[in-house]
Each structure stands twice: as C-alpha cells, then as structure tokens.
Amino acid sequence: MPSNRAPTRIQKKNRAAILEAALDVFSAQGFRGATLDQIASAAGLSKPNLLYYFPSKEAIHQAVLARLLDTWLDPLRAIDPDGDPLEEILAYVRRKLQMSRDYPRESRLFANEIVQGAPRIEPVLSRDLKSLVDEKTTLIETWMRQGRIAQVHPYHLVFSIWSLTQHYADFDVQIRAVLGDEDPFDAAPAFIDTLYRRLLAP
Amino acid sequence: MPSNRAPTRIQKKNRAAILEAALDVFSAQGFRGATLDQIASAAGLSKPNLLYYFPSKEAIHQAVLARLLDTWLDPLRAIDPDGDPLEEILAYVRRKLQMSRDYPRESRLFANEIVQGAPRIEPVLSRDLKSLVDEKTTLIETWMRQGRIAQVHPYHLVFSIWSLTQHYADFDVQIRAVLGDEDPFDAAPAFIDTLYRRLLAP
DNA sequence: CGTGAGTTTGACCGTTTGGTCAAATCAAAG
DNA sequence: CTTTGATTTGACCAAACGGTCAAACTCACG
C-alpha cells in the first residue's frame, strides 16, 4: 500500500489511470459485471498492482463515484437567483445536455447505480441532492409566484430536465438504433429548448 | 429436461414462478449481478431444479426479456391514426406513465439492458422498434403538416415521452429521495399532461 | 397397486473472481 | 555505487458461481 505521505509522481499517474479505466469498465458493465482484471488491463497494470493502489474493488468503485458526484450537481448549483428566470433554466438544461454529450460514461455510471437501487449512494441523494434541489425549487417557486415563468410543479420540472437530458447518454444505443445515421445531438438541443420555452412561457 | 410434449400442471406453475422470480432478481441486480441461487430461492426451487426447466442462466434471461419486449411496445402501437392527434398522443403518454407505475421491474430490466449497451437486444431495437417508431412518426408528421398539432421534431418527441415516463420507474429511488414522503405519481400525470399540451398546442 | 414418466435433490466439478504474499525490480537521494 | 523505500509481479488461495449427474422421489394413470 502506498504510504500516506505526499503522493509520488508514479502514484499520481497510476491512480489517475486506474480511475479512468474503472470509469470505462464500471459504466459499461456495472459494478458486478466489471472485473479487476478488466480494469487492470485497461489501466495497463497487473491485478496485484491495482490492489497496491486501492485496497479493494469496492474502494475503486467508491472513488470513481465520489469524483462523479462531486461535479454532477455543478450545473444545478450554477442557477443564478439574480438572472432572468427563463434564461437561467434554459441555460441549466443546455449544460445538462452538454454533459450527456461530453460525459456519457459518467451519466451511465450514475444510471447504473440508481436503477439498481442506489445501495451505495442513497445517503448522498437524500442529504446533499435533496437539500440542493429544495433550495432551487424554492427559487423557482418564487419566480413562478412573481409571474415571471408559468406555474408548474417545480420538483417535476427538475425531474423532467434530468430525464430528458440524461436519456441521451443513458439510452444512447436505443436512440441511435431508431435514428439510424442521424446524430441525436443535432436536433436535441433545439427540441428541448422549444419544449421548455413553451412550458414555461408566462 | 421437460419433454417437448404438452406442459404439465407442474411445469406451467414452475416455469411461471421462475420467470417471475427472474424478473425480480434481474431487474434489481442486472444480468451479471443476478445469481442462479438467488433466482432459485426466490422461485422456491433448488438450483438444479431451476436448470431442469431452463438450460442456462442465459436462457432464463432471454425468456424474461422476450416476454417483456412482447408487451413493451403495445402502448405505442395503440396510437390511432383516426383519433384526435393531441388526445392520441396524450393517451399514449398516460399509458406509458401507468406502465412505469404498474410495471417498474420491467422498466428497470429494460433500462439495465440498454444502459449496458443492449448486447442481447440490439437487433430487436434496430428492426422491430425502429420500424414501429418510423411508422408512428410518419403519422405524427402528417398531423403536424395538417396543422392539427404544433411542429416539433417527431423522433425527439417520442424520445421525450419515453424518457419522461420511464424515468419515474428507473430513477425511482432518486425521485423518492428528493420528494420525501410525497408520492411521485400524485403530481406527475398532471405535470406531464400540461407539458405536452403546451408543447403541442397548434 | 404397479409402473413408467415426470420431478427433485445432494454431491460434485471446472472456472472465474476478489484478494494475498513473498520475492524481485526499480527509483531517488546521499 | 549504495541504500532504502516505492513499485511490480508470479504464484497462490478461498469463495462464489454456473452447470452436471446419478440417484431418489412423486405423480398420474391403467
């Protein structure tokens, strides 16, 4: 096990390679579907060497998940109470959609976890996620009461944004199977933009 | 192995119990996460007895998936070309949402499969699913050209319906973590109804 | 009640998998 | 160059897992 002193050059490089490889494998196969051999080989290391840097498969998974959760909520946090309501929400939608395009593995890793009951992250959801969503829905409700956007159920509004945007990463194969050659991300932004403009127009 | 004659009373009962148990386990754990012991015990059988009725884990999974796919597209098929456009689409949305409420395990099984790249059902998607969606989007485009509903990208309209409705089954734990005690299905139907009315109003 | 087909199971097997360990190799500082 | 700690690996282990098999048991029917 690496000492708990300042990480060496090699430690930094290998830890990063492992997390990258683990994201690849876990997002594509799920926790139980992934094997240490797959991750090790994807990271260019031997299996015992893998376990020199992380004590267990569980620990690797948690590290990957922790890094993901840390940035996953940034787009929601960035909604500005002082901005224009409709534009703030539309900007949030665009950021989320862009994350589906740019970080599909992260989205699928998260989806895998939730679909299977979120055994390892439920506490984070009902604490950090809930309080953040509570805060933002309160803001949205204020905007609605002021008549600056239309009145709809604020929580379900947020759920709809999550589902619409993440769907393009999580259900990618299904969408491509139906669309054929067309790139989903050509028309999706305009469609979703229109959808929320019509839903929220005061 | 059961003979290929007409199934006996016991065969019918046990096959049904196995498929029911397998749906439970596969939808909650994914294919690799599920074990034959779990399925056998959930079905009230021993593992060798399980394998007396199905030749392999693979075969059980395929049987469950086949039964699912058979009914999964019924709501979409039921869209009536001679009905009122907006009401037909809203009825489709309602049927899909009801399926999320009544058959969450089926939805999650499907989600598990798709998120992990749909290795076993990709052919079905790009054949059966694609041709059905092609047919219905053509119909929807006709309605749009006639000015009976607003013009939006018909494929993304369908994707949005899938994502919004299935989200309530697939991401159930996340939604409940955020909502607390409130039942998601109390407000979801009205929210989604409003969303599509505003999106599609001519 | 006897009989043959249908059903169930305990014991077992080979493979995969997460994980260990001692020994070997490498890197950096004096 | 030497030393010391960091890194790497081949060999190995125990548990879990999918699957097999022969023997035992049960059921329906004449």
mmCIF file with all atom_site columns, N, CA and C (backbone and C1' of nucleotides) in Angstrom, chain B residues 8 11 14 46 48-49 52-53, chain C residues 5-11 17:
data_model
loop_
_atom_site.group_PDB
_atom_site.id
_atom_site.type_symbol
_atom_site.label_atom_id
_atom_site.label_alt_id
_atom_site.label_comp_id
_atom_site.label_asym_id
_atom_site.label_entity_id
_atom_site.label_seq_id
_atom_site.pdbx_PDB_ins_code
_atom_site.Cartn_x
_atom_site.Cartn_y
_atom_site.Cartn_z
_atom_site.occupancy
_atom_site.B_iso_or_equiv
_atom_site.pdbx_formal_charge
_atom_site.auth_seq_id
_atom_site.auth_comp_id
_atom_site.auth_asym_id
_atom_site.auth_atom_id
_atom_site.pdbx_PDB_model_num
ATOM 1  N N     . THR B 1 8  ? -47.049 -30.006 -18.401 1.00 0.00 ? 8  THR B N     1
ATOM 2  C CA    . THR B 1 8  ? -47.892 -30.478 -17.306 1.00 0.00 ? 8  THR B CA    1
ATOM 3  C C     . THR B 1 8  ? -48.270 -29.320 -16.395 1.00 0.00 ? 8  THR B C     1
ATOM 4  N N     . GLN B 1 11 ? -45.205 -28.138 -14.625 1.00 0.00 ? 11 GLN B N     1
ATOM 5  C CA    . GLN B 1 11 ? -44.329 -27.354 -15.500 1.00 0.00 ? 11 GLN B CA    1
ATOM 6  C C     . GLN B 1 11 ? -44.830 -25.932 -15.640 1.00 0.00 ? 11 GLN B C     1
ATOM 7  N N     . ASN B 1 14 ? -44.197 -24.019 -12.323 1.00 0.00 ? 14 ASN B N     1
ATOM 8  C CA    . ASN B 1 14 ? -42.800 -23.718 -12.030 1.00 0.00 ? 14 ASN B CA    1
ATOM 9  C C     . ASN B 1 14 ? -42.157 -22.775 -13.041 1.00 0.00 ? 14 ASN B C     1
ATOM 10 N N     . SER B 1 46 ? -34.798 -25.521 -5.899  1.00 0.00 ? 46 SER B N     1
ATOM 11 C CA    . SER B 1 46 ? -33.358 -25.705 -5.771  1.00 0.00 ? 46 SER B CA    1
ATOM 12 C C     . SER B 1 46 ? -32.702 -25.341 -7.102  1.00 0.00 ? 46 SER B C     1
ATOM 13 N N     . PRO B 1 48 ? -30.455 -26.992 -9.017  1.00 0.00 ? 48 PRO B N     1
ATOM 14 C CA    . PRO B 1 48 ? -30.561 -27.996 -10.073 1.00 0.00 ? 48 PRO B CA    1
ATOM 15 C C     . PRO B 1 48 ? -31.975 -28.089 -10.652 1.00 0.00 ? 48 PRO B C     1
ATOM 16 N N     . ASN B 1 49 ? -32.955 -27.863 -9.808  1.00 0.00 ? 49 ASN B N     1
ATOM 17 C CA    . ASN B 1 49 ? -34.333 -27.926 -10.290 1.00 0.00 ? 49 ASN B CA    1
ATOM 18 C C     . ASN B 1 49 ? -34.615 -26.778 -11.261 1.00 0.00 ? 49 ASN B C     1
ATOM 19 N N     . TYR B 1 52 ? -33.484 -27.674 -14.478 1.00 0.00 ? 52 TYR B N     1
ATOM 20 C CA    . TYR B 1 52 ? -34.299 -28.717 -15.110 1.00 0.00 ? 52 TYR B CA    1
ATOM 21 C C     . TYR B 1 52 ? -35.310 -28.062 -16.049 1.00 0.00 ? 52 TYR B C     1
ATOM 22 N N     . TYR B 1 53 ? -35.696 -26.829 -15.728 1.00 0.00 ? 53 TYR B N     1
ATOM 23 C CA    . TYR B 1 53 ? -36.706 -26.144 -16.537 1.00 0.00 ? 53 TYR B CA    1
ATOM 24 C C     . TYR B 1 53 ? -36.108 -25.213 -17.584 1.00 0.00 ? 53 TYR B C     1
ATOM 25 P P     . DA  C 2 5  ? -41.465 -44.408 -19.919 1.00 0.00 ? 5  DA  C P     1
ATOM 26 O "O5'" . DA  C 2 5  ? -41.903 -42.881 -19.988 1.00 0.00 ? 5  DA  C "O5'" 1
ATOM 27 C "C5'" . DA  C 2 5  ? -43.285 -42.520 -20.010 1.00 0.00 ? 5  DA  C "C5'" 1
ATOM 28 C "C4'" . DA  C 2 5  ? -43.509 -41.350 -19.081 1.00 0.00 ? 5  DA  C "C4'" 1
ATOM 29 C "C3'" . DA  C 2 5  ? -42.514 -40.193 -19.273 1.00 0.00 ? 5  DA  C "C3'" 1
ATOM 30 O "O3'" . DA  C 2 5  ? -43.244 -39.001 -19.442 1.00 0.00 ? 5  DA  C "O3'" 1
ATOM 31 C "C1'" . DA  C 2 5  ? -42.649 -40.806 -16.990 1.00 0.00 ? 5  DA  C "C1'" 1
ATOM 32 P P     . DG  C 2 6  ? -42.565 -37.606 -19.666 1.00 0.00 ? 6  DG  C P     1
ATOM 33 O "O5'" . DG  C 2 6  ? -42.658 -36.955 -18.219 1.00 0.00 ? 6  DG  C "O5'" 1
ATOM 34 C "C5'" . DG  C 2 6  ? -43.939 -36.743 -17.636 1.00 0.00 ? 6  DG  C "C5'" 1
ATOM 35 C "C4'" . DG  C 2 6  ? -43.750 -36.199 -16.243 1.00 0.00 ? 6  DG  C "C4'" 1
ATOM 36 C "C3'" . DG  C 2 6  ? -42.888 -34.928 -16.158 1.00 0.00 ? 6  DG  C "C3'" 1
ATOM 37 O "O3'" . DG  C 2 6  ? -43.542 -34.039 -15.268 1.00 0.00 ? 6  DG  C "O3'" 1
ATOM 38 C "C1'" . DG  C 2 6  ? -42.017 -36.559 -14.721 1.00 0.00 ? 6  DG  C "C1'" 1
ATOM 39 P P     . DT  C 2 7  ? -42.945 -32.573 -15.005 1.00 0.00 ? 7  DT  C P     1
ATOM 40 O "O5'" . DT  C 2 7  ? -42.074 -32.795 -13.679 1.00 0.00 ? 7  DT  C "O5'" 1
ATOM 41 C "C5'" . DT  C 2 7  ? -42.778 -33.085 -12.475 1.00 0.00 ? 7  DT  C "C5'" 1
ATOM 42 C "C4'" . DT  C 2 7  ? -41.805 -33.254 -11.349 1.00 0.00 ? 7  DT  C "C4'" 1
ATOM 43 C "C3'" . DT  C 2 7  ? -40.900 -32.052 -11.046 1.00 0.00 ? 7  DT  C "C3'" 1
ATOM 44 O "O3'" . DT  C 2 7  ? -41.281 -31.600 -9.759  1.00 0.00 ? 7  DT  C "O3'" 1
ATOM 45 C "C1'" . DT  C 2 7  ? -39.707 -34.102 -10.917 1.00 0.00 ? 7  DT  C "C1'" 1
ATOM 46 P P     . DT  C 2 8  ? -40.584 -30.283 -9.150  1.00 0.00 ? 8  DT  C P     1
ATOM 47 O "O5'" . DT  C 2 8  ? -39.383 -30.923 -8.322  1.00 0.00 ? 8  DT  C "O5'" 1
ATOM 48 C "C5'" . DT  C 2 8  ? -39.698 -31.771 -7.216  1.00 0.00 ? 8  DT  C "C5'" 1
ATOM 49 C "C4'" . DT  C 2 8  ? -38.417 -32.266 -6.587  1.00 0.00 ? 8  DT  C "C4'" 1
ATOM 50 C "C3'" . DT  C 2 8  ? -37.380 -31.186 -6.252  1.00 0.00 ? 8  DT  C "C3'" 1
ATOM 51 O "O3'" . DT  C 2 8  ? -37.247 -31.148 -4.835  1.00 0.00 ? 8  DT  C "O3'" 1
ATOM 52 C "C1'" . DT  C 2 8  ? -36.370 -33.098 -7.258  1.00 0.00 ? 8  DT  C "C1'" 1
ATOM 53 P P     . DT  C 2 9  ? -36.320 -30.023 -4.178  1.00 0.00 ? 9  DT  C P     1
ATOM 54 O "O5'" . DT  C 2 9  ? -34.965 -30.832 -3.976  1.00 0.00 ? 9  DT  C "O5'" 1
ATOM 55 C "C5'" . DT  C 2 9  ? -35.004 -32.099 -3.328  1.00 0.00 ? 9  DT  C "C5'" 1
ATOM 56 C "C4'" . DT  C 2 9  ? -33.635 -32.743 -3.353  1.00 0.00 ? 9  DT  C "C4'" 1
ATOM 57 C "C3'" . DT  C 2 9  ? -32.486 -31.775 -3.042  1.00 0.00 ? 9  DT  C "C3'" 1
ATOM 58 O "O3'" . DT  C 2 9  ? -31.699 -32.328 -2.013  1.00 0.00 ? 9  DT  C "O3'" 1
ATOM 59 C "C1'" . DT  C 2 9  ? -32.006 -33.049 -4.971  1.00 0.00 ? 9  DT  C "C1'" 1
ATOM 60 P P     . DG  C 2 10 ? -31.036 -31.502 -0.884  1.00 0.00 ? 10 DG  C P     1
ATOM 61 O "O5'" . DG  C 2 10 ? -29.746 -32.370 -0.573  1.00 0.00 ? 10 DG  C "O5'" 1
ATOM 62 C "C5'" . DG  C 2 10 ? -29.873 -33.798 -0.470  1.00 0.00 ? 10 DG  C "C5'" 1
ATOM 63 C "C4'" . DG  C 2 10 ? -28.561 -34.456 -0.853  1.00 0.00 ? 10 DG  C "C4'" 1
ATOM 64 C "C3'" . DG  C 2 10 ? -27.319 -33.734 -0.333  1.00 0.00 ? 10 DG  C "C3'" 1
ATOM 65 O "O3'" . DG  C 2 10 ? -26.367 -34.718 0.076   1.00 0.00 ? 10 DG  C "O3'" 1
ATOM 66 C "C1'" . DG  C 2 10 ? -27.269 -33.789 -2.711  1.00 0.00 ? 10 DG  C "C1'" 1
ATOM 67 P P     . DA  C 2 11 ? -24.957 -34.273 0.700   1.00 0.00 ? 11 DA  C P     1
ATOM 68 O "O5'" . DA  C 2 11 ? -23.953 -34.634 -0.482  1.00 0.00 ? 11 DA  C "O5'" 1
ATOM 69 C "C5'" . DA  C 2 11 ? -24.158 -35.819 -1.249  1.00 0.00 ? 11 DA  C "C5'" 1
ATOM 70 C "C4'" . DA  C 2 11 ? -23.230 -35.801 -2.453  1.00 0.00 ? 11 DA  C "C4'" 1
ATOM 71 C "C3'" . DA  C 2 11 ? -21.873 -35.150 -2.199  1.00 0.00 ? 11 DA  C "C3'" 1
ATOM 72 O "O3'" . DA  C 2 11 ? -20.853 -36.004 -2.678  1.00 0.00 ? 11 DA  C "O3'" 1
ATOM 73 C "C1'" . DA  C 2 11 ? -22.897 -34.180 -4.108  1.00 0.00 ? 11 DA  C "C1'" 1
ATOM 74 P P     . DT  C 2 17 ? -14.497 -13.514 -14.583 1.00 0.00 ? 17 DT  C P     1
ATOM 75 O "O5'" . DT  C 2 17 ? -14.263 -13.148 -13.052 1.00 0.00 ? 17 DT  C "O5'" 1
ATOM 76 C "C5'" . DT  C 2 17 ? -15.303 -13.389 -12.107 1.00 0.00 ? 17 DT  C "C5'" 1
ATOM 77 C "C4'" . DT  C 2 17 ? -14.795 -13.134 -10.710 1.00 0.00 ? 17 DT  C "C4'" 1
ATOM 78 C "C3'" . DT  C 2 17 ? -13.822 -11.964 -10.595 1.00 0.00 ? 17 DT  C "C3'" 1
ATOM 79 O "O3'" . DT  C 2 17 ? -14.366 -10.987 -9.750  1.00 0.00 ? 17 DT  C "O3'" 1
ATOM 80 C "C1'" . DT  C 2 17 ? -13.062 -13.845 -9.375  1.00 0.00 ? 17 DT  C "C1'" 1
#
